[in-house]
Amino acid sequence: MPSAMKTETSVIEVSHVTTKFGQAVVHEDISLSIQRGEIFAIAGGNGCGKTTLLREIIGLIVPSSGTIRLFGIDSRKLEMGDGHPVHRRFGVMFQQGGLFSSLTLAENVAVPLREHTTLSEMLIHDIVAAKIAMVELPPGSAAKYPNELSGGMRRRAALARALVMDPELLFLDEPTAGLDPIIASGFDELVQSLKNLLGLTVVMVTHDLDSLWQITDRVAVLGYGKVLGIGTMEELFQSDDQYIREYFQGDRGREARKQAARQTAGRDA
Amino acid sequence: MEQQATISVENNVVYCRGAWTLPNLPQLERRGQTLQWPDASTILYNAAEVTAMDTGGALMLRRCIDGLQHKGHQTSLKGLRPEFAQLLQRVQAQPTQAGNKAAVRKVKWVPSPIRVIHSRQDSAVRALAFIGESTLAFFRSIARPQSIRWKSLMRFVELDGVRALPITGLLTFLVGIVIAYQGAEQLKKFGTNIFIVDLVGISLLREIAPLIVAILIAGRSGSAYAAEIGTMKVTEELDAVRTLGISPMNLLVLPRVLGLIIALPLLTVYADVVGVFGGMLIALGELNVSFVEFVTRFEEAVPLRHFLIGLGKAPFFAALIALVGCYQGFQIRGGVDDVGRHTTISVVQGIFLVIVFDAICSILLNWWDL
């Protein structure tokens, strides 16, 4: 709901979160806040707890200590999945899509509408078709089952389902991992344009350097259980931290930066 | 956000006001159906007071406008905020109704008989191919016993045999008690108490214990085989096995089949002992047949062949159950409900085949006077 702007500016408030699985410490005293209307990325190496943090924010896991507030509401209250009204205000796209394999693509996208609204069948059909077109899936794929779709299509379908309630907040877990470069950059553009169109706040977990450079407003780098750095990509690129330097200033990082600069130049021209 | 959305007509101008968002749409839709639409050649939409709009709201507005255009009216829209206009633009280009006709799959209540025969034919051919393949693999591995995966075979003996001991024991014990109770009532009437031994011994050893164990194992292990292999197929583990140059028959099917062929007869013997013991307790309690009398009579009354017939059926039961389970596992194509469906089929078919095989045995053995 783009216009329903409130006075609060930070949508997500993570404060002093510590996560332990048995002996293993995943997060140690993490704090960050995410502002309304930005594309925020959580980056970091494999196994540094990016996805865990995301799952904590959306209330799937409870942190060992510390609090997370989503729209000002403690995420502990979301844990039950009991249809708390906040669930309508965010959409999540899981890494593997999380599509229901017994339903067709169109039925998958329609699930939140059928659960949470009393719309007429015709309107549901229209909205579903509009969303499927919005994520640039061919209309013919609507009748297919998830196992008949390719990986990229499945992810788009999951995005359509996440967006169908027109949430204010969109979570993406590794949206471009395993996609070919053309589809991946297409996905980035899609996220960007949907963000502008629907006024979304986007939180994404990724280690795709191209995505990080091209669409994010701010990035938090996790490592060794802590937030090593937080800021725009350019700021992080200049960071003194050993790990962040390695992460962003390797060959791939520099290349991605150049690429992003070229694209911005191209867009301006 | 509790704001209402309204649509109203004043002097051939359609006024749209409020929050055109999902929660308000049902009410807007009803309102739109009862609305007296203006009948002028040009109809103006005034949307200056729309305070919020999402995709659903934009679609609704789109539908109102398109509906009037279809009736041959000219429409013009003014006052919509630029960000909402952009959204309206985006949903404009979409074929709304035509596109999702395809989304509704036609369900045929009665499938055409030819299709059914074809699909039956297909599955019969696949089943035959599977039986052939596994038989070949079996003989090949007999020729080269070192190619059998003994470690995994023994794991299945443990999982499907040793771990099943408590439940099979309890069940056959109870069945022994039930049979003895039922018999005791009748035998008491004739004063032929000692015949309880014949009743319990022959029925349990020859038929009931092997059958109970087989049915239990079909539910316990047959379903597990189907689900395991099916999940491996869904997660591409099977493809990995094939590309690594390992035969899935050798790796997955043979250890399960051979493991169960070893485990089931052992379980049957155990079930025989426990079941007869259950019968003995009732014989003592109800008919005053002491343990010593029972065992002495057992040696005379129950020839060895009954025990051997019961035991001899067990490996065949095992092969049927394991093969059906594995075969159904390979038939899983992906998707959660597919796993469930084939697991169910594996159990039903396993039990079905066990009972059919048992009936055939009874008829044949009767002919041969065994």
PDB file of N, CA, C and O in Angstrom, chain A residues 1-3 101-102 106 113 118-120 122-123 125-127 129-131 133-134 136 139 142-145 147-148 164-166 193 197-198, chain B residues 1 21-22 25-26 29 51-56 59-60 63 81 84 86-87 90-91 94 96-97 99-100 102-105 334-337:
ATOM      1  N   MET A   1       0.838  -1.192   0.000  1.00  0.00           N
ATOM      2  CA  MET A   1       0.000   0.000   0.000  1.00  0.00           C
ATOM      3  C   MET A   1       0.869   1.237   0.000  1.00  0.00           C
ATOM      4  O   MET A   1       1.238   1.749   1.059  1.00  0.00           O
ATOM      5  N   PRO A   2       1.218   1.689  -1.149  1.00  0.00           N
ATOM      6  CA  PRO A   2       2.236   2.720  -1.285  1.00  0.00           C
ATOM      7  C   PRO A   2       1.908   3.980  -0.509  1.00  0.00           C
ATOM      8  O   PRO A   2       2.790   4.607   0.044  1.00  0.00           O
ATOM      9  N   SER A   3       0.636   4.330  -0.449  1.00  0.00           N
ATOM     10  CA  SER A   3       0.340   5.641   0.096  1.00  0.00           C
ATOM     11  C   SER A   3       0.156   5.613   1.601  1.00  0.00           C
ATOM     12  O   SER A   3       0.095   6.643   2.230  1.00  0.00           O
ATOM     13  N   SER A 101       3.386 -27.895  -3.995  1.00  0.00           N
ATOM     14  CA  SER A 101       3.554 -28.692  -5.206  1.00  0.00           C
ATOM     15  C   SER A 101       2.246 -29.319  -5.671  1.00  0.00           C
ATOM     16  O   SER A 101       2.154 -29.799  -6.790  1.00  0.00           O
ATOM     17  N   SER A 102       1.224 -29.295  -4.829  1.00  0.00           N
ATOM     18  CA  SER A 102      -0.032 -29.913  -5.259  1.00  0.00           C
ATOM     19  C   SER A 102      -0.954 -28.903  -5.944  1.00  0.00           C
ATOM     20  O   SER A 102      -2.025 -29.265  -6.386  1.00  0.00           O
ATOM     21  N   ALA A 106      -1.119 -20.714 -10.758  1.00  0.00           N
ATOM     22  CA  ALA A 106      -2.174 -19.731 -10.488  1.00  0.00           C
ATOM     23  C   ALA A 106      -2.800 -19.968  -9.114  1.00  0.00           C
ATOM     24  O   ALA A 106      -3.046 -19.017  -8.366  1.00  0.00           O
ATOM     25  N   LEU A 113      -4.850 -14.710  -1.169  1.00  0.00           N
ATOM     26  CA  LEU A 113      -6.108 -14.003  -1.408  1.00  0.00           C
ATOM     27  C   LEU A 113      -7.280 -14.796  -0.862  1.00  0.00           C
ATOM     28  O   LEU A 113      -8.188 -14.260  -0.234  1.00  0.00           O
ATOM     29  N   THR A 118     -12.151 -11.777   1.127  1.00  0.00           N
ATOM     30  CA  THR A 118     -13.426 -12.370   0.708  1.00  0.00           C
ATOM     31  C   THR A 118     -13.760 -11.902  -0.700  1.00  0.00           C
ATOM     32  O   THR A 118     -14.899 -11.621  -1.018  1.00  0.00           O
ATOM     33  N   LEU A 119     -12.747 -11.796  -1.534  1.00  0.00           N
ATOM     34  CA  LEU A 119     -12.970 -11.294  -2.895  1.00  0.00           C
ATOM     35  C   LEU A 119     -13.749 -12.312  -3.722  1.00  0.00           C
ATOM     36  O   LEU A 119     -13.742 -13.505  -3.437  1.00  0.00           O
ATOM     37  N   SER A 120     -14.385 -11.802  -4.757  1.00  0.00           N
ATOM     38  CA  SER A 120     -15.107 -12.702  -5.657  1.00  0.00           C
ATOM     39  C   SER A 120     -14.104 -13.480  -6.502  1.00  0.00           C
ATOM     40  O   SER A 120     -12.977 -13.049  -6.726  1.00  0.00           O
ATOM     41  N   MET A 122     -13.951 -13.969  -9.571  1.00  0.00           N
ATOM     42  CA  MET A 122     -13.510 -13.297 -10.790  1.00  0.00           C
ATOM     43  C   MET A 122     -12.383 -12.313 -10.490  1.00  0.00           C
ATOM     44  O   MET A 122     -11.399 -12.236 -11.225  1.00  0.00           O
ATOM     45  N   LEU A 123     -12.537 -11.613  -9.390  1.00  0.00           N
ATOM     46  CA  LEU A 123     -11.529 -10.622  -9.029  1.00  0.00           C
ATOM     47  C   LEU A 123     -10.219 -11.311  -8.651  1.00  0.00           C
ATOM     48  O   LEU A 123      -9.136 -10.857  -9.008  1.00  0.00           O
ATOM     49  N   HIS A 125      -9.191 -14.110  -9.838  1.00  0.00           N
ATOM     50  CA  HIS A 125      -8.584 -14.491 -11.114  1.00  0.00           C
ATOM     51  C   HIS A 125      -7.849 -13.323 -11.748  1.00  0.00           C
ATOM     52  O   HIS A 125      -6.731 -13.462 -12.240  1.00  0.00           O
ATOM     53  N   ASP A 126      -8.492 -12.168 -11.735  1.00  0.00           N
ATOM     54  CA  ASP A 126      -7.892 -10.990 -12.365  1.00  0.00           C
ATOM     55  C   ASP A 126      -6.606 -10.584 -11.656  1.00  0.00           C
ATOM     56  O   ASP A 126      -5.595 -10.302 -12.291  1.00  0.00           O
ATOM     57  N   ILE A 127      -6.669 -10.557 -10.326  1.00  0.00           N
ATOM     58  CA  ILE A 127      -5.491 -10.125  -9.579  1.00  0.00           C
ATOM     59  C   ILE A 127      -4.344 -11.107  -9.806  1.00  0.00           C
ATOM     60  O   ILE A 127      -3.203 -10.720 -10.048  1.00  0.00           O
ATOM     61  N   ALA A 129      -3.857 -13.050 -12.369  1.00  0.00           N
ATOM     62  CA  ALA A 129      -3.334 -12.879 -13.728  1.00  0.00           C
ATOM     63  C   ALA A 129      -2.457 -11.642 -13.809  1.00  0.00           C
ATOM     64  O   ALA A 129      -1.398 -11.649 -14.445  1.00  0.00           O
ATOM     65  N   ALA A 130      -2.886 -10.580 -13.129  1.00  0.00           N
ATOM     66  CA  ALA A 130      -2.099  -9.346 -13.159  1.00  0.00           C
ATOM     67  C   ALA A 130      -0.740  -9.558 -12.519  1.00  0.00           C
ATOM     68  O   ALA A 130       0.287  -9.098 -13.025  1.00  0.00           O
ATOM     69  N   LYS A 131      -0.726 -10.291 -11.379  1.00  0.00           N
ATOM     70  CA  LYS A 131       0.548 -10.508 -10.697  1.00  0.00           C
ATOM     71  C   LYS A 131       1.467 -11.417 -11.512  1.00  0.00           C
ATOM     72  O   LYS A 131       2.678 -11.216 -11.546  1.00  0.00           O
ATOM     73  N   ALA A 133       1.539 -11.633 -14.661  1.00  0.00           N
ATOM     74  CA  ALA A 133       2.099 -10.817 -15.736  1.00  0.00           C
ATOM     75  C   ALA A 133       3.130  -9.837 -15.192  1.00  0.00           C
ATOM     76  O   ALA A 133       4.124  -9.534 -15.839  1.00  0.00           O
ATOM     77  N   MET A 134       2.900  -9.348 -13.983  1.00  0.00           N
ATOM     78  CA  MET A 134       3.817  -8.374 -13.394  1.00  0.00           C
ATOM     79  C   MET A 134       5.209  -8.955 -13.198  1.00  0.00           C
ATOM     80  O   MET A 134       6.201  -8.270 -13.369  1.00  0.00           O
ATOM     81  N   GLU A 136       6.416 -11.073 -15.048  1.00  0.00           N
ATOM     82  CA  GLU A 136       6.853 -11.423 -16.399  1.00  0.00           C
ATOM     83  C   GLU A 136       6.900 -12.922 -16.656  1.00  0.00           C
ATOM     84  O   GLU A 136       7.802 -13.422 -17.317  1.00  0.00           O
ATOM     85  N   PRO A 139       1.529 -16.093 -19.596  1.00  0.00           N
ATOM     86  CA  PRO A 139       0.211 -16.472 -19.072  1.00  0.00           C
ATOM     87  C   PRO A 139      -0.038 -17.976 -19.176  1.00  0.00           C
ATOM     88  O   PRO A 139      -0.754 -18.545 -18.355  1.00  0.00           O
ATOM     89  N   ALA A 142       0.406 -20.424 -16.134  1.00  0.00           N
ATOM     90  CA  ALA A 142      -0.464 -20.353 -14.953  1.00  0.00           C
ATOM     91  C   ALA A 142      -1.046 -21.704 -14.575  1.00  0.00           C
ATOM     92  O   ALA A 142      -1.286 -21.980 -13.408  1.00  0.00           O
ATOM     93  N   ALA A 143      -1.268 -22.571 -15.568  1.00  0.00           N
ATOM     94  CA  ALA A 143      -1.914 -23.854 -15.281  1.00  0.00           C
ATOM     95  C   ALA A 143      -0.908 -24.941 -14.961  1.00  0.00           C
ATOM     96  O   ALA A 143      -1.274 -26.079 -14.711  1.00  0.00           O
ATOM     97  N   LYS A 144       0.382 -24.597 -14.951  1.00  0.00           N
ATOM     98  CA  LYS A 144       1.385 -25.630 -14.710  1.00  0.00           C
ATOM     99  C   LYS A 144       1.616 -25.842 -13.226  1.00  0.00           C
ATOM    100  O   LYS A 144       1.412 -24.949 -12.416  1.00  0.00           O
ATOM    101  N   TYR A 145       2.075 -27.047 -12.903  1.00  0.00           N
ATOM    102  CA  TYR A 145       2.429 -27.351 -11.517  1.00  0.00           C
ATOM    103  C   TYR A 145       3.895 -26.999 -11.292  1.00  0.00           C
ATOM    104  O   TYR A 145       4.687 -26.996 -12.245  1.00  0.00           O
ATOM    105  N   ASN A 147       6.485 -28.509 -10.334  1.00  0.00           N
ATOM    106  CA  ASN A 147       7.561 -29.367 -10.849  1.00  0.00           C
ATOM    107  C   ASN A 147       7.641 -29.367 -12.374  1.00  0.00           C
ATOM    108  O   ASN A 147       8.508 -29.992 -12.947  1.00  0.00           O
ATOM    109  N   GLU A 148       6.721 -28.645 -13.016  1.00  0.00           N
ATOM    110  CA  GLU A 148       6.817 -28.501 -14.470  1.00  0.00           C
ATOM    111  C   GLU A 148       7.493 -27.190 -14.862  1.00  0.00           C
ATOM    112  O   GLU A 148       7.627 -26.893 -16.038  1.00  0.00           O
ATOM    113  N   VAL A 164       1.240 -10.875  -3.916  1.00  0.00           N
ATOM    114  CA  VAL A 164      -0.165 -10.848  -4.307  1.00  0.00           C
ATOM    115  C   VAL A 164      -1.030 -10.035  -3.347  1.00  0.00           C
ATOM    116  O   VAL A 164      -2.035  -9.468  -3.738  1.00  0.00           O
ATOM    117  N   MET A 165      -0.610  -9.934  -2.101  1.00  0.00           N
ATOM    118  CA  MET A 165      -1.382  -9.123  -1.157  1.00  0.00           C
ATOM    119  C   MET A 165      -0.945  -7.664  -1.167  1.00  0.00           C
ATOM    120  O   MET A 165      -1.350  -6.896  -0.295  1.00  0.00           O
ATOM    121  N   ASP A 166      -0.098  -7.282  -2.109  1.00  0.00           N
ATOM    122  CA  ASP A 166       0.474  -5.937  -2.134  1.00  0.00           C
ATOM    123  C   ASP A 166       1.065  -5.550  -0.789  1.00  0.00           C
ATOM    124  O   ASP A 166       0.611  -4.623  -0.130  1.00  0.00           O
ATOM    125  N   SER A 193      11.945  -2.448 -10.389  1.00  0.00           N
ATOM    126  CA  SER A 193      10.791  -1.778 -10.963  1.00  0.00           C
ATOM    127  C   SER A 193       9.540  -2.017 -10.121  1.00  0.00           C
ATOM    128  O   SER A 193       8.718  -1.126  -9.948  1.00  0.00           O
ATOM    129  N   LEU A 197       7.209   0.726  -8.441  1.00  0.00           N
ATOM    130  CA  LEU A 197       5.790   0.729  -8.782  1.00  0.00           C
ATOM    131  C   LEU A 197       4.921   0.601  -7.543  1.00  0.00           C
ATOM    132  O   LEU A 197       3.934   1.307  -7.381  1.00  0.00           O
ATOM    133  N   LEU A 198       5.286  -0.320  -6.655  1.00  0.00           N
ATOM    134  CA  LEU A 198       4.424  -0.631  -5.523  1.00  0.00           C
ATOM    135  C   LEU A 198       4.899   0.028  -4.233  1.00  0.00           C
ATOM    136  O   LEU A 198       4.283  -0.136  -3.194  1.00  0.00           O
TER     137      LEU A 198
ATOM    138  N   MET B   1      -5.691   3.163   7.850  1.00  0.00           N
ATOM    139  CA  MET B   1      -5.967   2.078   6.914  1.00  0.00           C
ATOM    140  C   MET B   1      -7.411   1.597   7.006  1.00  0.00           C
ATOM    141  O   MET B   1      -7.859   0.828   6.174  1.00  0.00           O
ATOM    142  N   THR B  21      -7.978  -0.433  -1.752  1.00  0.00           N
ATOM    143  CA  THR B  21      -7.021  -1.484  -1.426  1.00  0.00           C
ATOM    144  C   THR B  21      -7.762  -2.788  -1.170  1.00  0.00           C
ATOM    145  O   THR B  21      -8.983  -2.793  -0.986  1.00  0.00           O
ATOM    146  N   LEU B  22      -7.014  -3.858  -1.110  1.00  0.00           N
ATOM    147  CA  LEU B  22      -7.600  -5.207  -1.008  1.00  0.00           C
ATOM    148  C   LEU B  22      -8.723  -5.341   0.026  1.00  0.00           C
ATOM    149  O   LEU B  22      -9.780  -5.869  -0.307  1.00  0.00           O
ATOM    150  N   LEU B  25     -12.010  -4.070  -1.301  1.00  0.00           N
ATOM    151  CA  LEU B  25     -12.489  -4.449  -2.631  1.00  0.00           C
ATOM    152  C   LEU B  25     -13.829  -5.186  -2.638  1.00  0.00           C
ATOM    153  O   LEU B  25     -14.666  -4.892  -3.484  1.00  0.00           O
ATOM    154  N   PRO B  26     -14.048  -6.142  -1.734  1.00  0.00           N
ATOM    155  CA  PRO B  26     -15.334  -6.857  -1.804  1.00  0.00           C
ATOM    156  C   PRO B  26     -16.518  -5.898  -1.736  1.00  0.00           C
ATOM    157  O   PRO B  26     -17.484  -6.015  -2.485  1.00  0.00           O
ATOM    158  N   GLU B  29     -16.872  -3.941  -4.886  1.00  0.00           N
ATOM    159  CA  GLU B  29     -17.419  -4.754  -5.963  1.00  0.00           C
ATOM    160  C   GLU B  29     -18.940  -4.814  -5.865  1.00  0.00           C
ATOM    161  O   GLU B  29     -19.645  -4.664  -6.858  1.00  0.00           O
ATOM    162  N   THR B  51      -7.123   7.905  -1.918  1.00  0.00           N
ATOM    163  CA  THR B  51      -5.985   8.146  -1.030  1.00  0.00           C
ATOM    164  C   THR B  51      -4.976   7.012  -1.051  1.00  0.00           C
ATOM    165  O   THR B  51      -3.834   7.179  -0.668  1.00  0.00           O
ATOM    166  N   ALA B  52      -5.416   5.840  -1.442  1.00  0.00           N
ATOM    167  CA  ALA B  52      -4.489   4.712  -1.499  1.00  0.00           C
ATOM    168  C   ALA B  52      -4.968   3.768  -2.584  1.00  0.00           C
ATOM    169  O   ALA B  52      -6.163   3.647  -2.839  1.00  0.00           O
ATOM    170  N   MET B  53      -4.015   3.109  -3.219  1.00  0.00           N
ATOM    171  CA  MET B  53      -4.407   2.174  -4.265  1.00  0.00           C
ATOM    172  C   MET B  53      -3.350   1.091  -4.380  1.00  0.00           C
ATOM    173  O   MET B  53      -2.160   1.366  -4.384  1.00  0.00           O
ATOM    174  N   ASP B  54      -3.805  -0.156  -4.432  1.00  0.00           N
ATOM    175  CA  ASP B  54      -2.861  -1.237  -4.701  1.00  0.00           C
ATOM    176  C   ASP B  54      -3.254  -1.915  -6.008  1.00  0.00           C
ATOM    177  O   ASP B  54      -4.156  -1.444  -6.707  1.00  0.00           O
ATOM    178  N   THR B  55      -2.595  -3.001  -6.319  1.00  0.00           N
ATOM    179  CA  THR B  55      -2.836  -3.636  -7.611  1.00  0.00           C
ATOM    180  C   THR B  55      -4.296  -4.040  -7.769  1.00  0.00           C
ATOM    181  O   THR B  55      -4.892  -3.847  -8.828  1.00  0.00           O
ATOM    182  N   GLY B  56      -4.859  -4.584  -6.687  1.00  0.00           N
ATOM    183  CA  GLY B  56      -6.258  -4.996  -6.752  1.00  0.00           C
ATOM    184  C   GLY B  56      -7.171  -3.808  -7.015  1.00  0.00           C
ATOM    185  O   GLY B  56      -8.095  -3.871  -7.832  1.00  0.00           O
ATOM    186  N   LEU B  59      -6.895  -2.700 -10.529  1.00  0.00           N
ATOM    187  CA  LEU B  59      -7.642  -3.617 -11.402  1.00  0.00           C
ATOM    188  C   LEU B  59      -9.128  -3.311 -11.370  1.00  0.00           C
ATOM    189  O   LEU B  59      -9.804  -3.342 -12.393  1.00  0.00           O
ATOM    190  N   MET B  60      -9.610  -3.005 -10.174  1.00  0.00           N
ATOM    191  CA  MET B  60     -11.026  -2.709 -10.016  1.00  0.00           C
ATOM    192  C   MET B  60     -11.400  -1.466 -10.815  1.00  0.00           C
ATOM    193  O   MET B  60     -12.393  -1.463 -11.547  1.00  0.00           O
ATOM    194  N   ARG B  63     -11.446  -2.190 -14.372  1.00  0.00           N
ATOM    195  CA  ARG B  63     -12.648  -2.928 -14.798  1.00  0.00           C
ATOM    196  C   ARG B  63     -13.842  -2.008 -14.955  1.00  0.00           C
ATOM    197  O   ARG B  63     -14.633  -2.162 -15.880  1.00  0.00           O
ATOM    198  N   ARG B  81      -3.579  10.325  -8.714  1.00  0.00           N
ATOM    199  CA  ARG B  81      -2.176  10.641  -8.392  1.00  0.00           C
ATOM    200  C   ARG B  81      -1.242   9.904  -9.347  1.00  0.00           C
ATOM    201  O   ARG B  81      -1.533   8.777  -9.753  1.00  0.00           O
ATOM    202  N   PHE B  84      -0.382   6.272  -8.677  1.00  0.00           N
ATOM    203  CA  PHE B  84      -1.472   5.333  -8.897  1.00  0.00           C
ATOM    204  C   PHE B  84      -1.721   5.165 -10.383  1.00  0.00           C
ATOM    205  O   PHE B  84      -2.089   4.073 -10.846  1.00  0.00           O
ATOM    206  N   GLN B  86       0.448   5.221 -12.653  1.00  0.00           N
ATOM    207  CA  GLN B  86       1.466   4.299 -13.152  1.00  0.00           C
ATOM    208  C   GLN B  86       1.038   2.855 -12.926  1.00  0.00           C
ATOM    209  O   GLN B  86       1.188   1.998 -13.793  1.00  0.00           O
ATOM    210  N   LEU B  87       0.475   2.624 -11.746  1.00  0.00           N
ATOM    211  CA  LEU B  87      -0.007   1.288 -11.416  1.00  0.00           C
ATOM    212  C   LEU B  87      -1.143   0.880 -12.347  1.00  0.00           C
ATOM    213  O   LEU B  87      -1.203  -0.243 -12.847  1.00  0.00           O
ATOM    214  N   ARG B  90       0.106  -0.123 -15.570  1.00  0.00           N
ATOM    215  CA  ARG B  90       0.740  -1.432 -15.546  1.00  0.00           C
ATOM    216  C   ARG B  90      -0.287  -2.552 -15.669  1.00  0.00           C
ATOM    217  O   ARG B  90      -0.053  -3.531 -16.345  1.00  0.00           O
ATOM    218  N   VAL B  91      -1.432  -2.394 -15.003  1.00  0.00           N
ATOM    219  CA  VAL B  91      -2.425  -3.459 -15.088  1.00  0.00           C
ATOM    220  C   VAL B  91      -3.250  -3.343 -16.367  1.00  0.00           C
ATOM    221  O   VAL B  91      -3.967  -4.247 -16.728  1.00  0.00           O
ATOM    222  N   GLN B  94      -2.627  -5.785 -19.362  1.00  0.00           N
ATOM    223  CA  GLN B  94      -2.784  -7.214 -19.179  1.00  0.00           C
ATOM    224  C   GLN B  94      -4.103  -7.772 -19.672  1.00  0.00           C
ATOM    225  O   GLN B  94      -5.149  -7.217 -19.425  1.00  0.00           O
ATOM    226  N   THR B  96      -6.890  -9.726 -18.972  1.00  0.00           N
ATOM    227  CA  THR B  96      -7.296 -10.200 -17.653  1.00  0.00           C
ATOM    228  C   THR B  96      -8.052 -11.514 -17.716  1.00  0.00           C
ATOM    229  O   THR B  96      -7.634 -12.503 -17.135  1.00  0.00           O
ATOM    230  N   GLN B  97      -9.143 -11.537 -18.437  1.00  0.00           N
ATOM    231  CA  GLN B  97      -9.950 -12.758 -18.411  1.00  0.00           C
ATOM    232  C   GLN B  97      -9.428 -13.830 -19.359  1.00  0.00           C
ATOM    233  O   GLN B  97      -9.360 -14.989 -19.002  1.00  0.00           O
ATOM    234  N   GLY B  99      -6.511 -14.528 -20.477  1.00  0.00           N
ATOM    235  CA  GLY B  99      -5.257 -15.191 -20.117  1.00  0.00           C
ATOM    236  C   GLY B  99      -5.438 -16.324 -19.139  1.00  0.00           C
ATOM    237  O   GLY B  99      -4.769 -17.340 -19.245  1.00  0.00           O
ATOM    238  N   ASN B 100      -6.342 -16.161 -18.165  1.00  0.00           N
ATOM    239  CA  ASN B 100      -6.375 -17.193 -17.144  1.00  0.00           C
ATOM    240  C   ASN B 100      -7.475 -18.232 -17.366  1.00  0.00           C
ATOM    241  O   ASN B 100      -7.739 -19.041 -16.498  1.00  0.00           O
ATOM    242  N   ALA B 102      -6.997 -20.483 -19.356  1.00  0.00           N
ATOM    243  CA  ALA B 102      -6.144 -21.669 -19.412  1.00  0.00           C
ATOM    244  C   ALA B 102      -5.760 -22.161 -18.026  1.00  0.00           C
ATOM    245  O   ALA B 102      -5.399 -23.307 -17.844  1.00  0.00           O
ATOM    246  N   ALA B 103      -5.848 -21.229 -17.045  1.00  0.00           N
ATOM    247  CA  ALA B 103      -5.410 -21.598 -15.702  1.00  0.00           C
ATOM    248  C   ALA B 103      -6.354 -22.600 -15.050  1.00  0.00           C
ATOM    249  O   ALA B 103      -5.985 -23.309 -14.142  1.00  0.00           O
ATOM    250  N   VAL B 104      -7.580 -22.626 -15.526  1.00  0.00           N
ATOM    251  CA  VAL B 104      -8.537 -23.568 -14.952  1.00  0.00           C
ATOM    252  C   VAL B 104      -8.438 -24.866 -15.734  1.00  0.00           C
ATOM    253  O   VAL B 104      -8.812 -24.938 -16.890  1.00  0.00           O
ATOM    254  N   ARG B 105      -7.904 -25.871 -15.081  1.00  0.00           N
ATOM    255  CA  ARG B 105      -7.761 -27.144 -15.761  1.00  0.00           C
ATOM    256  C   ARG B 105      -9.086 -27.860 -15.816  1.00  0.00           C
ATOM    257  O   ARG B 105      -9.824 -27.888 -14.842  1.00  0.00           O
ATOM    258  N   GLY B 334       7.874 -36.659  -8.469  1.00  0.00           N
ATOM    259  CA  GLY B 334       8.162 -35.365  -7.857  1.00  0.00           C
ATOM    260  C   GLY B 334       6.880 -34.784  -7.318  1.00  0.00           C
ATOM    261  O   GLY B 334       5.795 -35.115  -7.778  1.00  0.00           O
ATOM    262  N   GLY B 335       7.030 -33.952  -6.323  1.00  0.00           N
ATOM    263  CA  GLY B 335       5.843 -33.374  -5.722  1.00  0.00           C
ATOM    264  C   GLY B 335       5.464 -34.143  -4.474  1.00  0.00           C
ATOM    265  O   GLY B 335       5.648 -35.355  -4.381  1.00  0.00           O
ATOM    266  N   VAL B 336       4.957 -33.401  -3.513  1.00  0.00           N
ATOM    267  CA  VAL B 336       4.682 -33.969  -2.202  1.00  0.00           C
ATOM    268  C   VAL B 336       3.568 -35.001  -2.275  1.00  0.00           C
ATOM    269  O   VAL B 336       3.677 -36.092  -1.713  1.00  0.00           O
ATOM    270  N   ASP B 337       2.490 -34.702  -3.020  1.00  0.00           N
ATOM    271  CA  ASP B 337       1.368 -35.641  -3.004  1.00  0.00           C
ATOM    272  C   ASP B 337       1.690 -36.902  -3.793  1.00  0.00           C
ATOM    273  O   ASP B 337       1.117 -37.949  -3.548  1.00  0.00           O
TER     274      ASP B 337
END
